[in-house]
Amino acid sequence: MTMTAFVSAVLALLLAPGPTNTLMGIAGARRGLASVARLLPAELAGYLTTVLPLAFLGAGLLEQVPALAVGLKLAAAVWIMVLATALWRAPGDEGESRGVGARRIYVTTVLNPKALIFGLVLLPAPQDPAFATRLGMFCLMVMGAALAWGCAGALTQAGNGGGKRLQGVQRLASVWLALVSISLVFGLMRA
């Protein structure tokens, strides 16, 4: 895969709406872009926690233990539904910050289904000379996408729309996360 194809594929996935991006957008809406910047290490660590073992162990592990893939997807679906419920119930005032912290970002990213694609499909094998460069590019793109989503979240509060606007954003994000969770469960049932 050329570097252009790699960057395009990774960015397309990273910028697509998903559980981690939704939380980064909410963090930006609640507390601004500075809070999103403080969450970047948690997101990056979350991706690397899943992506690196997959890159090193490869698809062979999931072929040998197919229940592992099912278990990961089921855990992701449950976690995403927990997030959706928490966002729905969260008050709409900007002072409420416990909902999106580093731990939640980390766990959500570890369980993010996108990580499977990065680790099993898009990153080259670790023995490939391009591995280190591609991994470095991946890390930079993770941070860039997170900042983009955080900035989008912060923009929803432009003009000081107050708690009602924030609560609307949180509810919309909650519905989106619930749909992602349900689609994961349906995908498991069809497999």
PDB file of C-alpha atoms in Angstrom:
ATOM      1  CA  MET A   1       0.000   0.000   0.000  1.00  0.00           C
ATOM      2  CA  THR A   2       1.392   3.397  -0.958  1.00  0.00           C
ATOM      3  CA  MET A   3       1.777   6.122   1.652  1.00  0.00           C
ATOM      4  CA  THR A   4      -0.992   8.119  -0.054  1.00  0.00           C
ATOM      5  CA  ALA A   5      -3.382   5.167   0.080  1.00  0.00           C
ATOM      6  CA  PHE A   6      -2.428   4.501   3.710  1.00  0.00           C
ATOM      7  CA  VAL A   7      -2.975   8.112   4.788  1.00  0.00           C
ATOM      8  CA  SER A   8      -6.267   8.317   2.887  1.00  0.00           C
ATOM      9  CA  ALA A   9      -7.609   5.087   4.386  1.00  0.00           C
ATOM     10  CA  VAL A  10      -6.533   5.943   7.939  1.00  0.00           C
ATOM     11  CA  LEU A  11      -7.935   9.475   7.758  1.00  0.00           C
ATOM     12  CA  ALA A  12     -11.212   8.241   6.289  1.00  0.00           C
ATOM     13  CA  LEU A  13     -11.636   5.893   9.254  1.00  0.00           C
ATOM     14  CA  LEU A  14     -10.348   8.283  11.906  1.00  0.00           C
ATOM     15  CA  LEU A  15     -12.582  11.147  10.793  1.00  0.00           C
ATOM     16  CA  ALA A  16     -15.716   8.991  10.489  1.00  0.00           C
ATOM     17  CA  PRO A  17     -18.175   9.357  13.368  1.00  0.00           C
ATOM     18  CA  GLY A  18     -17.576   6.793  16.070  1.00  0.00           C
ATOM     19  CA  PRO A  19     -17.564   6.404  19.836  1.00  0.00           C
ATOM     20  CA  THR A  20     -14.188   8.026  20.534  1.00  0.00           C
ATOM     21  CA  ASN A  21     -14.834  10.912  18.140  1.00  0.00           C
ATOM     22  CA  THR A  22     -18.227  11.479  19.720  1.00  0.00           C
ATOM     23  CA  LEU A  23     -16.652  11.751  23.165  1.00  0.00           C
ATOM     24  CA  MET A  24     -13.963  14.118  21.870  1.00  0.00           C
ATOM     25  CA  GLY A  25     -16.671  16.296  20.341  1.00  0.00           C
ATOM     26  CA  ILE A  26     -18.567  16.324  23.640  1.00  0.00           C
ATOM     27  CA  ALA A  27     -15.353  17.203  25.511  1.00  0.00           C
ATOM     28  CA  GLY A  28     -14.814  20.111  23.125  1.00  0.00           C
ATOM     29  CA  ALA A  29     -18.423  21.263  23.548  1.00  0.00           C
ATOM     30  CA  ARG A  30     -18.276  21.041  27.342  1.00  0.00           C
ATOM     31  CA  ARG A  31     -14.859  22.443  28.113  1.00  0.00           C
ATOM     32  CA  GLY A  32     -13.210  23.686  24.920  1.00  0.00           C
ATOM     33  CA  LEU A  33     -10.260  22.605  22.841  1.00  0.00           C
ATOM     34  CA  ALA A  34      -7.730  22.749  25.703  1.00  0.00           C
ATOM     35  CA  SER A  35      -9.543  19.899  27.451  1.00  0.00           C
ATOM     36  CA  VAL A  36      -9.457  17.873  24.239  1.00  0.00           C
ATOM     37  CA  ALA A  37      -5.695  18.388  24.003  1.00  0.00           C
ATOM     38  CA  ARG A  38      -5.332  16.950  27.526  1.00  0.00           C
ATOM     39  CA  LEU A  39      -7.257  13.841  26.403  1.00  0.00           C
ATOM     40  CA  LEU A  40      -5.006  13.139  23.389  1.00  0.00           C
ATOM     41  CA  PRO A  41      -2.579  10.859  25.286  1.00  0.00           C
ATOM     42  CA  ALA A  42      -5.488   8.707  26.490  1.00  0.00           C
ATOM     43  CA  GLU A  43      -6.843   8.264  22.964  1.00  0.00           C
ATOM     44  CA  LEU A  44      -3.435   7.521  21.512  1.00  0.00           C
ATOM     45  CA  ALA A  45      -2.670   5.030  24.299  1.00  0.00           C
ATOM     46  CA  GLY A  46      -6.043   3.380  23.711  1.00  0.00           C
ATOM     47  CA  TYR A  47      -5.397   2.865  20.027  1.00  0.00           C
ATOM     48  CA  LEU A  48      -1.854   1.609  20.612  1.00  0.00           C
ATOM     49  CA  THR A  49      -3.074  -0.806  23.306  1.00  0.00           C
ATOM     50  CA  THR A  50      -5.218  -2.553  20.695  1.00  0.00           C
ATOM     51  CA  VAL A  51      -3.388  -1.870  17.436  1.00  0.00           C
ATOM     52  CA  LEU A  52       0.126  -2.963  18.401  1.00  0.00           C
ATOM     53  CA  PRO A  53      -0.756  -6.454  19.685  1.00  0.00           C
ATOM     54  CA  LEU A  54      -2.914  -6.977  16.599  1.00  0.00           C
ATOM     55  CA  ALA A  55      -0.103  -5.859  14.301  1.00  0.00           C
ATOM     56  CA  PHE A  56       2.413  -8.131  16.023  1.00  0.00           C
ATOM     57  CA  LEU A  57       0.182 -11.160  16.527  1.00  0.00           C
ATOM     58  CA  GLY A  58      -1.776 -10.642  13.344  1.00  0.00           C
ATOM     59  CA  ALA A  59      -4.950 -12.197  12.145  1.00  0.00           C
ATOM     60  CA  GLY A  60      -3.625 -15.616  13.152  1.00  0.00           C
ATOM     61  CA  LEU A  61      -4.675 -15.053  16.750  1.00  0.00           C
ATOM     62  CA  LEU A  62      -8.246 -14.203  15.788  1.00  0.00           C
ATOM     63  CA  GLU A  63      -8.337 -17.199  13.450  1.00  0.00           C
ATOM     64  CA  GLN A  64      -7.139 -19.509  16.229  1.00  0.00           C
ATOM     65  CA  VAL A  65      -9.514 -18.029  18.808  1.00  0.00           C
ATOM     66  CA  PRO A  66     -12.586 -16.739  16.913  1.00  0.00           C
ATOM     67  CA  ALA A  67     -14.443 -16.224  20.181  1.00  0.00           C
ATOM     68  CA  LEU A  68     -11.931 -13.480  20.992  1.00  0.00           C
ATOM     69  CA  ALA A  69     -13.172 -11.324  18.108  1.00  0.00           C
ATOM     70  CA  VAL A  70     -16.793 -11.920  19.114  1.00  0.00           C
ATOM     71  CA  GLY A  71     -15.972 -11.096  22.732  1.00  0.00           C
ATOM     72  CA  LEU A  72     -14.215  -7.867  21.751  1.00  0.00           C
ATOM     73  CA  LYS A  73     -17.140  -6.760  19.609  1.00  0.00           C
ATOM     74  CA  LEU A  74     -19.664  -7.628  22.308  1.00  0.00           C
ATOM     75  CA  ALA A  75     -17.650  -5.763  24.952  1.00  0.00           C
ATOM     76  CA  ALA A  76     -17.459  -2.775  22.611  1.00  0.00           C
ATOM     77  CA  ALA A  77     -21.231  -2.839  22.030  1.00  0.00           C
ATOM     78  CA  VAL A  78     -21.972  -2.962  25.765  1.00  0.00           C
ATOM     79  CA  TRP A  79     -19.484  -0.189  26.567  1.00  0.00           C
ATOM     80  CA  ILE A  80     -20.835   2.056  23.804  1.00  0.00           C
ATOM     81  CA  MET A  81     -24.397   1.579  25.092  1.00  0.00           C
ATOM     82  CA  VAL A  82     -23.209   2.506  28.611  1.00  0.00           C
ATOM     83  CA  LEU A  83     -21.700   5.683  27.141  1.00  0.00           C
ATOM     84  CA  ALA A  84     -24.912   6.456  25.251  1.00  0.00           C
ATOM     85  CA  THR A  85     -26.962   6.115  28.428  1.00  0.00           C
ATOM     86  CA  ALA A  86     -24.553   8.269  30.437  1.00  0.00           C
ATOM     87  CA  LEU A  87     -24.589  11.005  27.791  1.00  0.00           C
ATOM     88  CA  TRP A  88     -28.378  10.976  27.611  1.00  0.00           C
ATOM     89  CA  ARG A  89     -28.652  11.433  31.371  1.00  0.00           C
ATOM     90  CA  ALA A  90     -25.876  14.036  31.684  1.00  0.00           C
ATOM     91  CA  PRO A  91     -26.985  17.547  32.597  1.00  0.00           C
ATOM     92  CA  GLY A  92     -26.516  20.194  29.950  1.00  0.00           C
ATOM     93  CA  ASP A  93     -24.428  22.645  31.945  1.00  0.00           C
ATOM     94  CA  GLU A  94     -20.821  23.244  30.947  1.00  0.00           C
ATOM     95  CA  GLY A  95     -19.711  22.686  34.530  1.00  0.00           C
ATOM     96  CA  GLU A  96     -20.455  18.979  34.281  1.00  0.00           C
ATOM     97  CA  SER A  97     -17.166  17.379  33.298  1.00  0.00           C
ATOM     98  CA  ARG A  98     -17.073  13.921  34.829  1.00  0.00           C
ATOM     99  CA  GLY A  99     -18.591  12.334  31.723  1.00  0.00           C
ATOM    100  CA  VAL A 100     -15.563  12.635  29.432  1.00  0.00           C
ATOM    101  CA  GLY A 101     -12.286  11.941  31.156  1.00  0.00           C
ATOM    102  CA  ALA A 102      -9.064  10.231  30.192  1.00  0.00           C
ATOM    103  CA  ARG A 103     -10.170   6.833  31.515  1.00  0.00           C
ATOM    104  CA  ARG A 104     -13.392   6.897  29.506  1.00  0.00           C
ATOM    105  CA  ILE A 105     -11.557   7.985  26.359  1.00  0.00           C
ATOM    106  CA  TYR A 106      -8.956   5.243  26.845  1.00  0.00           C
ATOM    107  CA  VAL A 107     -11.454   2.403  27.401  1.00  0.00           C
ATOM    108  CA  THR A 108     -13.667   3.584  24.548  1.00  0.00           C
ATOM    109  CA  THR A 109     -10.695   3.708  22.189  1.00  0.00           C
ATOM    110  CA  VAL A 110      -9.368   0.292  23.250  1.00  0.00           C
ATOM    111  CA  LEU A 111     -12.806  -1.134  22.406  1.00  0.00           C
ATOM    112  CA  ASN A 112     -13.248   0.945  19.236  1.00  0.00           C
ATOM    113  CA  PRO A 113     -13.911  -1.406  16.286  1.00  0.00           C
ATOM    114  CA  LYS A 114     -11.790   0.860  14.075  1.00  0.00           C
ATOM    115  CA  ALA A 115      -8.697  -0.304  15.974  1.00  0.00           C
ATOM    116  CA  LEU A 116      -9.181  -3.818  14.569  1.00  0.00           C
ATOM    117  CA  ILE A 117      -8.987  -2.456  11.029  1.00  0.00           C
ATOM    118  CA  PHE A 118      -5.893  -0.387  11.788  1.00  0.00           C
ATOM    119  CA  GLY A 119      -4.067  -3.279  13.433  1.00  0.00           C
ATOM    120  CA  LEU A 120      -5.110  -6.093  11.120  1.00  0.00           C
ATOM    121  CA  VAL A 121      -5.486  -4.405   7.740  1.00  0.00           C
ATOM    122  CA  LEU A 122      -3.929  -0.971   7.362  1.00  0.00           C
ATOM    123  CA  LEU A 123      -0.644  -1.114   9.258  1.00  0.00           C
ATOM    124  CA  PRO A 124       2.062  -3.200   7.598  1.00  0.00           C
ATOM    125  CA  ALA A 125       3.616  -6.133   9.427  1.00  0.00           C
ATOM    126  CA  PRO A 126       6.149  -5.055  12.070  1.00  0.00           C
ATOM    127  CA  GLN A 127       9.039  -6.588  10.089  1.00  0.00           C
ATOM    128  CA  ASP A 128       8.162  -4.377   7.084  1.00  0.00           C
ATOM    129  CA  PRO A 129      10.649  -1.477   6.794  1.00  0.00           C
ATOM    130  CA  ALA A 130       7.713   0.945   6.475  1.00  0.00           C
ATOM    131  CA  PHE A 131       6.147  -0.127   9.801  1.00  0.00           C
ATOM    132  CA  ALA A 132       7.770   2.521  12.025  1.00  0.00           C
ATOM    133  CA  THR A 133       7.021   5.338   9.583  1.00  0.00           C
ATOM    134  CA  ARG A 134       3.409   4.230   9.132  1.00  0.00           C
ATOM    135  CA  LEU A 135       2.945   3.846  12.883  1.00  0.00           C
ATOM    136  CA  GLY A 136       4.308   7.363  13.409  1.00  0.00           C
ATOM    137  CA  MET A 137       1.983   8.742  10.742  1.00  0.00           C
ATOM    138  CA  PHE A 138      -0.910   6.860  12.338  1.00  0.00           C
ATOM    139  CA  CYS A 139      -0.168   8.459  15.719  1.00  0.00           C
ATOM    140  CA  LEU A 140      -0.073  11.949  14.190  1.00  0.00           C
ATOM    141  CA  MET A 141      -3.346  11.343  12.353  1.00  0.00           C
ATOM    142  CA  VAL A 142      -5.022  10.066  15.548  1.00  0.00           C
ATOM    143  CA  MET A 143      -4.152  13.324  17.295  1.00  0.00           C
ATOM    144  CA  GLY A 144      -5.206  15.447  14.320  1.00  0.00           C
ATOM    145  CA  ALA A 145      -8.585  13.722  14.018  1.00  0.00           C
ATOM    146  CA  ALA A 146      -9.210  14.037  17.759  1.00  0.00           C
ATOM    147  CA  LEU A 147      -8.458  17.756  17.633  1.00  0.00           C
ATOM    148  CA  ALA A 148     -10.749  18.160  14.621  1.00  0.00           C
ATOM    149  CA  TRP A 149     -13.634  16.489  16.470  1.00  0.00           C
ATOM    150  CA  GLY A 150     -12.906  18.497  19.619  1.00  0.00           C
ATOM    151  CA  CYS A 151     -12.893  21.694  17.576  1.00  0.00           C
ATOM    152  CA  ALA A 152     -16.207  20.745  15.977  1.00  0.00           C
ATOM    153  CA  GLY A 153     -17.641  20.188  19.446  1.00  0.00           C
ATOM    154  CA  ALA A 154     -16.325  23.523  20.672  1.00  0.00           C
ATOM    155  CA  LEU A 155     -17.891  25.253  17.664  1.00  0.00           C
ATOM    156  CA  THR A 156     -21.326  23.987  18.699  1.00  0.00           C
ATOM    157  CA  GLN A 157     -21.058  26.311  21.682  1.00  0.00           C
ATOM    158  CA  ALA A 158     -20.129  29.403  19.625  1.00  0.00           C
ATOM    159  CA  GLY A 159     -22.291  32.325  20.605  1.00  0.00           C
ATOM    160  CA  ASN A 160     -22.754  30.884  24.092  1.00  0.00           C
ATOM    161  CA  GLY A 161     -25.830  28.762  23.410  1.00  0.00           C
ATOM    162  CA  GLY A 162     -25.807  27.659  27.012  1.00  0.00           C
ATOM    163  CA  GLY A 163     -26.876  24.435  28.625  1.00  0.00           C
ATOM    164  CA  LYS A 164     -29.805  23.722  26.311  1.00  0.00           C
ATOM    165  CA  ARG A 165     -27.598  23.620  23.227  1.00  0.00           C
ATOM    166  CA  LEU A 166     -25.023  21.447  25.006  1.00  0.00           C
ATOM    167  CA  GLN A 167     -27.731  19.083  26.197  1.00  0.00           C
ATOM    168  CA  GLY A 168     -29.029  18.846  22.622  1.00  0.00           C
ATOM    169  CA  VAL A 169     -25.539  17.973  21.364  1.00  0.00           C
ATOM    170  CA  GLN A 170     -25.186  15.364  24.130  1.00  0.00           C
ATOM    171  CA  ARG A 171     -28.558  13.820  23.305  1.00  0.00           C
ATOM    172  CA  LEU A 172     -27.718  13.653  19.599  1.00  0.00           C
ATOM    173  CA  ALA A 173     -24.380  12.029  20.448  1.00  0.00           C
ATOM    174  CA  SER A 174     -26.190   9.611  22.762  1.00  0.00           C
ATOM    175  CA  VAL A 175     -28.561   8.505  20.008  1.00  0.00           C
ATOM    176  CA  TRP A 176     -25.637   8.073  17.617  1.00  0.00           C
ATOM    177  CA  LEU A 177     -23.727   5.917  20.115  1.00  0.00           C
ATOM    178  CA  ALA A 178     -26.815   3.798  20.769  1.00  0.00           C
ATOM    179  CA  LEU A 179     -27.142   3.189  17.015  1.00  0.00           C
ATOM    180  CA  VAL A 180     -23.459   2.205  16.795  1.00  0.00           C
ATOM    181  CA  SER A 181     -23.927  -0.228  19.694  1.00  0.00           C
ATOM    182  CA  ILE A 182     -27.054  -1.763  18.186  1.00  0.00           C
ATOM    183  CA  SER A 183     -25.373  -2.135  14.787  1.00  0.00           C
ATOM    184  CA  LEU A 184     -22.474  -3.993  16.422  1.00  0.00           C
ATOM    185  CA  VAL A 185     -24.887  -6.401  18.110  1.00  0.00           C
ATOM    186  CA  PHE A 186     -26.803  -6.977  14.859  1.00  0.00           C
ATOM    187  CA  GLY A 187     -23.501  -7.607  13.071  1.00  0.00           C
ATOM    188  CA  LEU A 188     -22.628 -10.242  15.659  1.00  0.00           C
ATOM    189  CA  MET A 189     -26.024 -11.904  15.312  1.00  0.00           C
ATOM    190  CA  ARG A 190     -25.648 -12.144  11.529  1.00  0.00           C
ATOM    191  CA  ALA A 191     -22.134 -13.592  11.715  1.00  0.00           C
TER     192      ALA A 191
END
